[in-house]
XYZ file of N, CA and C in Angstrom:
342
model
N -62.269 114.466 80.000
C -61.594 113.543 80.882
C -60.545 114.334 81.649
N -60.441 114.079 82.931
C -59.534 114.844 83.771
C -58.689 113.880 84.615
N -57.368 114.109 84.622
C -56.455 113.288 85.426
C -55.969 114.079 86.614
N -55.972 113.429 87.759
C -55.437 114.062 88.959
C -54.175 113.322 89.372
N -53.123 114.049 89.679
C -51.865 113.423 90.070
C -51.191 114.278 91.114
N -50.232 113.673 91.806
C -49.468 114.422 92.789
C -47.982 114.118 92.579
N -47.130 114.935 93.099
C -45.685 114.768 92.960
C -45.195 113.770 93.998
N -44.361 112.834 93.550
C -43.809 111.816 94.442
C -42.289 112.000 94.469
N -41.730 112.097 95.659
C -40.286 112.216 95.821
C -39.781 110.886 96.383
N -38.823 110.295 95.674
C -38.288 109.002 96.080
C -36.776 109.150 96.275
N -36.312 108.813 97.455
C -34.878 108.867 97.737
C -34.388 107.444 97.938
N -33.380 107.100 97.151
C -32.845 105.739 97.222
C -31.334 105.826 97.434
N -30.853 105.158 98.453
C -29.420 105.150 98.736
C -28.847 103.784 98.356
N -28.000 103.745 97.328
C -27.374 102.485 96.916
C -26.108 102.248 97.714
N -25.847 100.960 97.970
C -24.584 100.620 98.626
C -23.479 100.747 97.592
N -22.373 101.322 97.989
C -21.281 101.516 97.038
C -20.468 100.232 96.913
N -20.016 99.995 95.721
C -19.187 98.837 95.443
C -17.747 99.203 95.795
N -17.137 98.435 96.681
C -15.807 98.762 97.187
C -14.753 98.717 96.085
N -14.786 97.667 95.256
C -13.772 97.538 94.214
C -13.915 98.614 93.142
N -15.163 98.925 92.773
C -15.372 99.970 91.780
C -14.908 101.321 92.318
N -15.197 101.588 93.575
C -14.792 102.856 94.181
C -13.274 102.961 94.230
N -12.603 101.885 94.610
C -11.146 101.892 94.679
C -10.535 102.122 93.300
N -11.077 101.453 92.290
C -10.546 101.598 90.933
C -10.808 103.008 90.394
N -11.993 103.509 90.626
C -12.318 104.860 90.148
C -11.452 105.902 90.842
N -11.240 105.763 92.148
C -10.404 106.719 92.868
C -8.955 106.658 92.400
N -8.465 105.462 92.076
C -7.077 105.366 91.626
C -6.893 106.025 90.261
N -7.934 106.008 89.420
C -7.837 106.680 88.125
C -8.040 108.186 88.258
N -8.961 108.587 89.118
C -9.300 110.013 89.208
C -8.343 110.782 90.107
N -7.866 110.157 91.182
C -6.967 110.832 92.125
C -5.750 109.944 92.391
N -4.834 109.834 91.465
C -3.699 108.929 91.666
C -2.640 109.524 92.584
N -2.709 109.182 93.833
C -1.637 109.573 94.746
C -1.129 108.294 95.417
N 0.129 108.005 95.180
C 0.719 106.772 95.666
C 1.804 107.117 96.664
N 1.764 106.447 97.797
C 2.785 106.633 98.812
C 3.900 105.624 98.525
N 4.973 106.081 97.905
C 6.033 105.186 97.472
C 6.833 104.611 98.626
N 6.934 105.312 99.735
C 7.731 104.794 100.855
C 7.086 103.553 101.453
N 5.768 103.551 101.601
C 5.107 102.357 102.127
C 5.096 101.242 101.095
N 5.015 101.625 99.816
C 5.024 100.618 98.765
C 6.381 99.923 98.675
N 7.454 100.684 98.758
C 8.793 100.099 98.674
C 9.176 99.326 99.925
N 8.527 99.613 101.034
C 8.866 98.886 102.263
C 8.099 97.562 102.374
N 7.283 97.273 101.405
C 6.520 96.028 101.446
C 7.460 94.833 101.338
N 7.133 93.759 102.041
C 8.034 92.610 102.134
C 8.216 91.879 100.807
N 7.228 91.892 99.959
C 7.348 91.182 98.682
C 8.237 91.923 97.695
N 8.462 93.214 97.917
C 9.305 93.980 97.014
C 10.755 94.053 97.472
N 11.036 93.559 98.657
C 12.403 93.574 99.170
C 13.238 92.538 98.450
N 14.483 92.844 98.218
C 15.382 91.891 97.578
C 15.726 90.801 98.575
N 15.546 89.583 98.129
C 15.862 88.451 98.981
C 17.259 87.962 98.651
N 17.918 87.442 99.659
C 19.231 86.856 99.418
C 19.031 85.512 98.743
N 19.629 85.376 97.591
C 19.469 84.140 96.853
C 20.778 83.372 96.839
N 20.658 82.097 96.707
C 21.819 81.237 96.594
C 22.310 81.319 95.153
N 23.534 81.739 94.958
C 24.061 81.937 93.612
C 24.511 80.641 92.958
N 24.502 79.542 93.686
C 24.900 78.274 93.106
C 23.783 77.770 92.201
N 24.086 77.454 90.963
C 23.027 76.924 90.092
C 22.633 75.520 90.540
N 21.404 75.137 90.325
C 20.977 73.796 90.751
C 21.664 72.725 89.909
N 21.852 71.592 90.525
C 22.431 70.484 89.780
C 21.392 69.970 88.795
N 21.815 69.075 87.925
C 20.930 68.599 86.866
C 19.675 67.942 87.426
N 19.819 67.133 88.456
C 18.661 66.402 88.980
C 17.769 67.303 89.838
N 18.305 68.400 90.353
C 17.495 69.309 91.179
C 16.711 70.312 90.343
N 17.082 70.467 89.105
C 16.423 71.459 88.262
C 14.993 71.003 87.973
N 13.992 71.878 88.132
C 12.601 71.470 87.911
C 12.308 71.052 86.480
N 13.024 71.613 85.521
C 12.783 71.267 84.131
C 13.178 69.818 83.858
N 14.155 69.309 84.602
C 14.570 67.922 84.424
C 13.440 66.979 84.794
N 12.776 67.242 85.906
C 11.697 66.363 86.350
C 10.509 66.426 85.404
N 10.185 67.598 84.913
C 9.056 67.673 83.980
C 9.394 66.973 82.672
N 10.647 67.074 82.225
C 11.053 66.387 80.997
C 10.992 64.877 81.180
N 11.427 64.403 82.333
C 11.372 62.965 82.613
C 9.923 62.485 82.627
N 9.042 63.228 83.279
C 7.628 62.826 83.345
C 6.981 62.832 81.960
N 7.266 63.849 81.171
C 6.699 63.906 79.826
C 7.234 62.758 78.980
N 8.519 62.442 79.133
C 9.090 61.323 78.401
C 8.441 60.004 78.757
N 8.183 59.784 80.048
C 7.524 58.549 80.483
C 6.118 58.461 79.907
N 5.387 59.569 79.926
C 4.024 59.579 79.387
C 4.038 59.276 77.891
N 4.985 59.850 77.163
C 5.070 59.606 75.715
C 5.389 58.141 75.441
N 6.306 57.563 76.206
C 6.659 56.147 76.017
C 5.463 55.252 76.293
N 4.714 55.541 77.360
C 3.527 54.737 77.684
C 2.483 54.859 76.583
N 2.297 56.057 76.047
C 1.320 56.239 74.969
C 1.734 55.491 73.702
N 3.022 55.475 73.401
C 3.491 54.728 72.234
C 3.260 53.237 72.418
N 3.554 52.726 73.615
C 3.330 51.296 73.893
C 1.849 50.957 73.782
N 0.971 51.814 74.318
C -0.473 51.571 74.208
C -0.926 51.604 72.750
N -0.400 52.534 71.982
C -0.760 52.625 70.564
C -0.367 51.351 69.834
N 0.836 50.883 70.080
C 1.295 49.649 69.430
C 0.443 48.469 69.870
N 0.127 48.398 71.157
C -0.664 47.283 71.672
C -2.065 47.263 71.068
N -2.689 48.414 70.993
C -4.081 48.473 70.525
C -4.176 48.225 69.022
N -3.299 48.800 68.240
C -3.449 48.733 66.795
C -2.686 47.590 66.133
N -1.753 46.992 66.817
C -0.971 45.936 66.192
C -1.275 44.543 66.739
N -2.176 44.427 67.656
C -2.494 43.109 68.209
C -3.295 42.294 67.192
N -3.389 40.987 67.443
C -4.138 40.112 66.536
C -5.609 40.464 66.607
N -6.127 40.858 65.493
C -7.538 41.219 65.450
C -8.322 40.011 64.961
N -9.366 39.697 65.671
C -10.212 38.572 65.274
C -11.155 39.040 64.175
N -11.144 38.296 63.099
C -11.981 38.642 61.956
C -13.206 37.745 61.990
N -14.355 38.344 61.961
C -15.607 37.588 61.961
C -16.121 37.500 60.528
N -16.390 36.296 60.119
C -16.901 36.065 58.775
C -18.319 35.527 58.884
N -19.238 36.155 58.210
C -20.621 35.696 58.218
C -20.824 34.749 57.036
N -21.355 33.570 57.336
C -21.595 32.568 56.297
C -23.088 32.426 56.110
N -23.522 32.530 54.879
C -24.937 32.417 54.562
C -25.109 31.165 53.701
N -25.981 30.280 54.150
C -26.230 29.040 53.399
C -27.550 29.169 52.644
N -27.516 28.741 51.400
C -28.728 28.778 50.592
C -28.992 27.379 50.035
N -30.259 27.060 49.921
C -30.643 25.758 49.378
C -30.381 25.731 47.881
N -29.889 24.598 47.435
C -29.580 24.442 46.018
C -30.448 23.303 45.494
N -30.974 23.463 44.300
C -31.776 22.393 43.698
C -30.877 21.193 43.409
N -31.220 20.070 43.998
C -30.420 18.869 43.804
C -31.219 17.853 42.978
N -30.478 17.027 42.348
C -31.163 15.973 41.587
C -31.671 14.912 42.555
N -32.558 14.042 42.112
C -33.166 13.040 42.989
C -32.133 12.044 43.505
N -31.125 11.721 42.707
C -30.116 10.752 43.146
C -29.264 11.332 44.270
N -28.918 12.609 44.165
C -28.156 13.257 45.233
C -29.004 13.369 46.489
N -30.303 13.637 46.298
C -31.225 13.746 47.426
C -31.304 12.430 48.193
N -31.422 11.344 47.484
C -31.523 10.039 48.139
C -30.227 9.665 48.819
N -29.080 10.019 48.204
C -27.797 9.742 48.834
C -27.667 10.498 50.151
N -28.106 11.735 50.163
C -28.035 12.552 51.382
C -28.933 11.971 52.468
N -30.107 11.488 52.074
C -31.012 10.901 53.065
C -30.435 9.618 53.629
N -29.767 8.804 52.788
C -29.147 7.568 53.255
C -28.018 7.872 54.244
N -27.238 8.924 53.958
C -26.169 9.304 54.878
C -26.719 9.757 56.218
N -27.853 10.427 56.180
C -28.456 10.905 57.420
C -28.990 9.736 58.246
N -29.533 8.772 57.589
C -30.113 7.622 58.329
C -29.014 6.746 58.911
N -27.844 6.688 58.302
C -26.745 5.877 58.823
C -26.198 6.434 60.130
N -26.208 7.722 60.258
C -25.677 8.328 61.473
C -26.630 8.093 62.581
């Protein structure tokens, strides 16, 4: 048995992933331009108002008030659901009882009178 084959050359160009390339370059060649980094607007010190917020302006006050209202509503719902008058259903099963003939006739007479 004899096999015949030839050499095949395949060239494939993959598109490079931008984020992977950026991350790999930052690890392999870390050169950072600090002057441009420090001049960025988000890193600049902003002038802040040194006056502390009043009690009602503080964000924690509003979240505490909202959480308190939610807790109060949940307690009221819990009391309403579990403490309200619950209707109890009772199942009644009637069974025939052997009666004597005199009781039977009395019952029939009562039925005929109505």
